[in-house]
mmCIF file of C-alpha atoms in Angstrom:
data_model
loop_
_atom_site.group_PDB
_atom_site.id
_atom_site.type_symbol
_atom_site.label_atom_id
_atom_site.label_comp_id
_atom_site.label_asym_id
_atom_site.label_seq_id
_atom_site.Cartn_x
_atom_site.Cartn_y
_atom_site.Cartn_z
ATOM 1 C CA MET E 684 -1.819 9.793 8.758
ATOM 2 C CA LYS E 685 -3.292 12.530 6.596
ATOM 3 C CA HIS E 686 -0.939 13.603 3.822
ATOM 4 C CA ASP E 687 -0.995 16.981 2.189
ATOM 5 C CA SER E 688 -1.952 16.671 -1.448
ATOM 6 C CA ILE E 689 0.381 18.652 -3.690
ATOM 7 C CA VAL E 690 0.590 19.125 -7.445
ATOM 8 C CA LEU E 691 3.811 20.357 -9.028
ATOM 9 C CA PHE E 692 3.137 21.853 -12.449
ATOM 10 C CA GLY E 693 6.204 21.617 -14.659
ATOM 11 C CA CYS E 694 8.428 18.541 -15.073
ATOM 12 C CA ASN E 695 11.467 20.771 -15.579
ATOM 13 C CA ASN E 696 14.591 21.038 -13.447
ATOM 14 C CA LEU E 697 12.817 23.133 -10.805
ATOM 15 C CA GLY E 698 9.855 20.788 -10.538
ATOM 16 C CA LEU E 699 12.073 17.704 -10.410
ATOM 17 C CA ASP E 700 14.294 19.211 -7.724
ATOM 18 C CA ALA E 701 11.257 20.127 -5.615
ATOM 19 C CA ALA E 702 9.945 16.570 -6.041
ATOM 20 C CA ARG E 703 13.316 15.171 -4.953
ATOM 21 C CA ARG E 704 13.190 17.187 -1.741
ATOM 22 C CA LEU E 705 9.597 16.359 -0.830
ATOM 23 C CA ASN E 706 9.236 13.500 1.612
ATOM 24 C CA SER E 707 6.756 11.038 0.135
ATOM 25 C CA ARG E 708 5.979 9.781 3.652
ATOM 26 C CA GLN E 709 4.684 13.221 4.604
ATOM 27 C CA HIS E 710 3.288 14.500 1.321
ATOM 28 C CA ARG E 711 1.255 12.989 -1.462
ATOM 29 C CA PHE E 712 2.341 14.692 -4.646
ATOM 30 C CA ILE E 713 2.337 14.348 -8.404
ATOM 31 C CA LEU E 714 4.059 16.174 -11.226
ATOM 32 C CA VAL E 715 2.016 17.515 -14.131
ATOM 33 C CA ASP E 716 3.153 18.753 -17.529
ATOM 34 C CA ASN E 717 1.703 19.083 -21.009
ATOM 35 C CA ASP E 718 4.900 17.849 -22.651
ATOM 36 C CA GLU E 719 4.983 14.095 -23.158
ATOM 37 C CA ALA E 720 8.795 13.833 -23.194
ATOM 38 C CA ARG E 721 9.156 15.703 -19.894
ATOM 39 C CA VAL E 722 6.453 13.583 -18.271
ATOM 40 C CA ARG E 723 8.188 10.420 -19.473
ATOM 41 C CA SER E 724 11.517 11.665 -18.124
ATOM 42 C CA ALA E 725 9.980 12.335 -14.705
ATOM 43 C CA THR E 726 8.344 8.906 -14.664
ATOM 44 C CA GLU E 727 11.660 7.236 -15.534
ATOM 45 C CA ARG E 728 13.161 8.933 -12.468
ATOM 46 C CA GLY E 729 10.579 7.257 -10.302
ATOM 47 C CA TYR E 730 8.076 10.080 -9.842
ATOM 48 C CA GLN E 731 4.348 9.914 -10.403
ATOM 49 C CA ALA E 732 3.838 12.232 -13.363
ATOM 50 C CA VAL E 733 0.723 12.973 -15.384
ATOM 51 C CA LEU E 734 0.333 14.328 -18.904
ATOM 52 C CA ALA E 735 -2.339 17.039 -18.725
ATOM 53 C CA ASP E 736 -3.107 20.401 -20.298
ATOM 54 C CA HIS E 737 -3.156 22.987 -17.502
ATOM 55 C CA ARG E 738 -5.182 25.307 -19.751
ATOM 56 C CA ASN E 739 -8.118 22.905 -19.669
ATOM 57 C CA ASP E 740 -10.419 23.136 -16.642
ATOM 58 C CA ASP E 741 -11.601 19.554 -17.020
ATOM 59 C CA ALA E 742 -7.987 18.383 -16.943
ATOM 60 C CA LEU E 743 -7.403 20.385 -13.758
ATOM 61 C CA ARG E 744 -10.493 18.867 -12.151
ATOM 62 C CA ALA E 745 -9.355 15.389 -13.193
ATOM 63 C CA ILE E 746 -6.131 15.732 -11.199
ATOM 64 C CA GLY E 747 -8.029 16.929 -8.134
ATOM 65 C CA ILE E 748 -8.067 20.727 -8.317
ATOM 66 C CA GLY E 749 -11.211 21.837 -6.495
ATOM 67 C CA ARG E 750 -11.597 18.455 -4.838
ATOM 68 C CA ASP E 751 -8.738 17.128 -2.737
ATOM 69 C CA VAL E 752 -5.609 19.026 -3.755
ATOM 70 C CA ASP E 753 -4.331 21.329 -0.973
ATOM 71 C CA THR E 754 -1.449 23.117 -2.703
ATOM 72 C CA ILE E 755 -0.122 23.644 -6.206
ATOM 73 C CA PHE E 756 3.261 24.916 -7.344
ATOM 74 C CA CYS E 757 3.479 26.671 -10.705
ATOM 75 C CA PHE E 758 6.950 25.972 -12.079
ATOM 76 C CA PHE E 759 6.479 26.780 -15.758
ATOM 77 C CA PRO E 760 9.305 28.893 -17.212
ATOM 78 C CA GLU E 761 6.887 31.341 -18.877
ATOM 79 C CA ASP E 762 5.167 33.788 -16.524
ATOM 80 C CA SER E 763 2.128 33.903 -18.797
ATOM 81 C CA GLU E 764 1.567 30.161 -18.297
ATOM 82 C CA ASN E 765 1.824 30.485 -14.533
ATOM 83 C CA VAL E 766 -0.616 33.420 -14.538
ATOM 84 C CA PHE E 767 -3.088 31.443 -16.673
ATOM 85 C CA LEU E 768 -2.784 28.391 -14.434
ATOM 86 C CA THR E 769 -3.222 30.506 -11.289
ATOM 87 C CA ILE E 770 -6.393 32.134 -12.619
ATOM 88 C CA SER E 771 -7.885 28.787 -13.626
ATOM 89 C CA ALA E 772 -6.972 26.981 -10.410
ATOM 90 C CA ARG E 773 -8.197 29.842 -8.209
ATOM 91 C CA ALA E 774 -11.555 29.869 -9.999
ATOM 92 C CA LEU E 775 -11.948 26.132 -9.412
ATOM 93 C CA ALA E 776 -10.673 26.108 -5.820
ATOM 94 C CA PRO E 777 -10.965 29.342 -3.784
ATOM 95 C CA ARG E 778 -9.268 27.779 -0.733
ATOM 96 C CA LEU E 779 -6.358 26.248 -2.653
ATOM 97 C CA THR E 780 -2.843 27.395 -1.739
ATOM 98 C CA ILE E 781 -1.019 28.539 -4.873
ATOM 99 C CA VAL E 782 2.732 29.112 -5.007
ATOM 100 C CA SER E 783 4.332 30.313 -8.212
ATOM 101 C CA VAL E 784 7.772 31.158 -9.456
ATOM 102 C CA VAL E 785 8.218 34.312 -11.460
ATOM 103 C CA ASP E 786 10.800 34.998 -14.137
ATOM 104 C CA SER E 787 10.245 38.727 -14.526
ATOM 105 C CA PRO E 788 9.671 40.862 -11.402
ATOM 106 C CA GLU E 789 7.097 42.837 -13.379
ATOM 107 C CA SER E 790 4.902 39.740 -13.500
ATOM 108 C CA ALA E 791 4.686 39.407 -9.719
ATOM 109 C CA ASP E 792 1.758 41.822 -9.443
ATOM 110 C CA LYS E 793 -0.105 39.925 -12.157
ATOM 111 C CA LEU E 794 0.339 36.675 -10.281
ATOM 112 C CA ARG E 795 -0.896 38.255 -7.052
ATOM 113 C CA ALA E 796 -3.913 39.692 -8.871
ATOM 114 C CA ALA E 797 -4.536 36.262 -10.391
ATOM 115 C CA GLY E 798 -4.718 34.756 -6.911
ATOM 116 C CA ALA E 799 -1.258 33.424 -6.052
ATOM 117 C CA ASP E 800 -0.637 33.183 -2.301
ATOM 118 C CA LYS E 801 3.139 33.202 -2.516
ATOM 119 C CA ILE E 802 5.549 34.199 -5.253
ATOM 120 C CA ILE E 803 9.138 33.036 -5.505
ATOM 121 C CA ASP E 804 11.661 34.986 -7.526
ATOM 122 C CA PRO E 805 14.601 32.575 -8.082
ATOM 123 C CA TYR E 806 16.936 35.443 -8.972
ATOM 124 C CA GLU E 807 16.106 37.314 -5.779
ATOM 125 C CA VAL E 808 16.555 34.130 -3.716
ATOM 126 C CA SER E 809 19.910 33.415 -5.386
ATOM 127 C CA GLY E 810 21.074 36.989 -4.946
ATOM 128 C CA ARG E 811 20.154 36.975 -1.265
ATOM 129 C CA ARG E 812 21.964 33.663 -0.825
ATOM 130 C CA ILE E 813 25.126 34.989 -2.472
ATOM 131 C CA TYR E 814 25.003 38.088 -0.274
ATOM 132 C CA GLU E 815 24.657 35.968 2.887
ATOM 133 C CA ILE E 816 27.583 33.749 1.872
ATOM 134 C CA ILE E 817 29.750 36.829 1.377
ATOM 135 C CA LYS E 818 28.661 38.684 4.512
ATOM 136 C CA ARG E 819 27.979 35.825 6.966
ATOM 137 C CA PRO E 820 29.726 32.663 5.745
ATOM 138 C CA VAL E 821 29.927 30.998 9.164
ATOM 139 C CA ILE E 822 26.212 31.437 9.856
ATOM 140 C CA VAL E 823 25.371 30.108 6.415
ATOM 141 C CA ASP E 824 27.487 27.012 7.062
ATOM 142 C CA ILE E 825 25.754 26.417 10.397
ATOM 143 C CA LEU E 826 22.323 26.678 8.793
ATOM 144 C CA ASP E 827 23.371 24.357 5.987
ATOM 145 C CA GLU E 828 24.629 21.815 8.483
ATOM 146 C CA THR E 829 21.523 21.876 10.654
ATOM 147 C CA VAL E 830 18.286 23.476 9.555
ATOM 148 C CA TYR E 831 18.599 22.500 5.919
ATOM 149 C CA GLY E 832 18.704 18.826 6.556
ATOM 150 C CA ARG E 833 22.231 17.529 6.941
ATOM 151 C CA HIS E 834 21.530 16.691 10.570
ATOM 152 C CA ASP E 835 18.415 15.563 12.333
ATOM 153 C CA LEU E 836 17.081 19.058 12.899
ATOM 154 C CA LYS E 837 13.985 20.082 11.011
ATOM 155 C CA MET E 838 11.526 22.911 10.638
ATOM 156 C CA ALA E 839 7.859 22.023 10.444
ATOM 157 C CA GLU E 840 4.543 23.757 9.881
ATOM 158 C CA ILE E 841 1.847 22.274 12.109
ATOM 159 C CA GLU E 842 -1.797 23.285 11.866
ATOM 160 C CA ILE E 843 -3.711 23.165 15.134
ATOM 161 C CA PRO E 844 -6.669 20.819 14.635
ATOM 162 C CA LYS E 845 -10.159 21.327 16.021
ATOM 163 C CA GLY E 846 -10.518 19.991 19.551
ATOM 164 C CA CYS E 847 -6.761 20.146 20.096
ATOM 165 C CA CYS E 848 -5.423 20.734 23.613
ATOM 166 C CA LEU E 849 -3.715 23.911 22.324
ATOM 167 C CA ASP E 850 -6.968 25.474 21.105
ATOM 168 C CA GLN E 851 -7.688 28.666 23.107
ATOM 169 C CA ARG E 852 -4.382 28.413 24.995
ATOM 170 C CA ARG E 853 -1.989 31.341 25.139
ATOM 171 C CA LEU E 854 1.599 30.996 24.021
ATOM 172 C CA SER E 855 2.792 32.301 27.372
ATOM 173 C CA GLU E 856 1.189 29.294 29.098
ATOM 174 C CA LEU E 857 3.271 26.820 27.122
ATOM 175 C CA HIS E 858 6.892 26.014 27.774
ATOM 176 C CA TRP E 859 8.080 24.867 24.382
ATOM 177 C CA LYS E 860 11.711 24.229 25.094
ATOM 178 C CA GLU E 861 11.237 22.510 28.425
ATOM 179 C CA ARG E 862 8.130 20.489 27.610
ATOM 180 C CA TYR E 863 8.549 19.657 23.949
ATOM 181 C CA ASN E 864 12.271 20.252 23.255
ATOM 182 C CA LEU E 865 11.205 22.441 20.347
ATOM 183 C CA VAL E 866 11.785 26.059 19.432
ATOM 184 C CA LEU E 867 8.675 27.929 18.349
ATOM 185 C CA LEU E 868 9.746 30.284 15.566
ATOM 186 C CA GLY E 869 6.445 31.814 14.590
ATOM 187 C CA VAL E 870 2.691 31.585 14.230
ATOM 188 C CA VAL E 871 0.355 32.106 11.313
ATOM 189 C CA ASP E 872 -2.696 33.458 13.119
ATOM 190 C CA LYS E 873 -5.637 32.832 10.792
ATOM 191 C CA ALA E 874 -7.570 35.690 12.398
ATOM 192 C CA LEU E 875 -4.842 38.125 11.347
ATOM 193 C CA GLY E 876 -4.078 36.803 7.868
ATOM 194 C CA LYS E 877 -1.641 34.434 6.205
ATOM 195 C CA GLU E 878 1.603 36.117 7.236
ATOM 196 C CA LEU E 879 4.049 34.416 9.561
ATOM 197 C CA ARG E 880 4.483 36.361 12.799
ATOM 198 C CA PHE E 881 7.737 35.666 14.569
ATOM 199 C CA VAL E 882 7.370 34.857 18.224
ATOM 200 C CA THR E 883 9.162 37.123 20.653
ATOM 201 C CA GLY E 884 8.867 37.473 24.381
ATOM 202 C CA GLU E 885 7.063 40.748 23.941
ATOM 203 C CA VAL E 886 4.133 39.281 22.027
ATOM 204 C CA ASP E 887 1.590 36.776 23.266
ATOM 205 C CA TYR E 888 -1.007 35.012 21.144
ATOM 206 C CA ARG E 889 -4.096 33.040 21.901
ATOM 207 C CA LEU E 890 -3.997 29.963 19.732
ATOM 208 C CA ASP E 891 -7.048 28.828 17.796
ATOM 209 C CA ALA E 892 -7.824 25.810 15.666
ATOM 210 C CA GLY E 893 -6.551 26.453 12.172
ATOM 211 C CA ASP E 894 -3.549 28.514 13.289
ATOM 212 C CA ILE E 895 -0.193 27.241 12.031
ATOM 213 C CA LEU E 896 2.832 26.805 14.266
ATOM 214 C CA VAL E 897 6.331 26.920 12.775
ATOM 215 C CA VAL E 898 8.679 24.934 14.998
ATOM 216 C CA LEU E 899 12.316 23.871 14.918
ATOM 217 C CA GLY E 900 13.657 20.738 16.550
ATOM 218 C CA PRO E 901 14.712 17.104 16.188
ATOM 219 C CA SER E 902 12.504 15.017 13.893
ATOM 220 C CA GLN E 903 11.445 12.598 16.625
ATOM 221 C CA GLU E 904 10.413 15.476 18.889
ATOM 222 C CA ILE E 905 8.313 16.977 16.128
ATOM 223 C CA VAL E 906 6.614 13.622 15.574
ATOM 224 C CA ALA E 907 5.963 13.284 19.318
ATOM 225 C CA PHE E 908 4.563 16.812 19.497
ATOM 226 C CA LYS E 909 2.192 16.140 16.597
ATOM 227 C CA ARG E 910 1.040 12.960 18.292
ATOM 228 C CA GLU E 911 0.381 14.788 21.558
ATOM 229 C CA ILE E 912 -1.736 17.487 19.961
ATOM 230 C CA CYS E 913 -3.545 14.924 17.795
ATOM 231 C CA VAL E 914 -2.298 16.035 14.385
ATOM 232 C CA ASN E 915 -3.107 13.211 11.986
#
């Protein structure tokens, strides 16, 4: 099975929590920091952590940037460090997926200009969460009990491989619920960009290799679906 290769920059609370939630059976990941004490603390918790200076291109290459790393997360508390890391990583790996947190909303444009694919504002996420709890507490509880992992119901991103039976098929030809016991939430159509497009009955897509499906369903059904469409 091919594992995504992920690097989490920052052995702080955010980086450690992300590492705790990643499934090591599905993702190959390491933590990286330039602070020896934080790296040691992460290692003592059982994570693979590396001491490296993210401002040094050779150090970035040594941990696989530009070679076999698929995605990096920039979790440093200072926006300037995340901007610097994003610029360096993007220069070394044009196809790398870069996700960064931002402390100040004013820094979001700098991160986008530096090459970040996705920016997470923890304050905005927390504020939205608080609003949802106040306005829709029952729905929030349902989501917490199902989608977010307390039961065997998962969301998954699945890239359609070359030669797959879904390549060149239209969504309308496939009967997701009946055939796969999965709900198709959306598609990232590579021909149209990197944005997720929610699937509705009014829109039909022709699927191509490289497109990403976002599905919801029981874990075993997701595994079976991946096996059927030959996702390694």
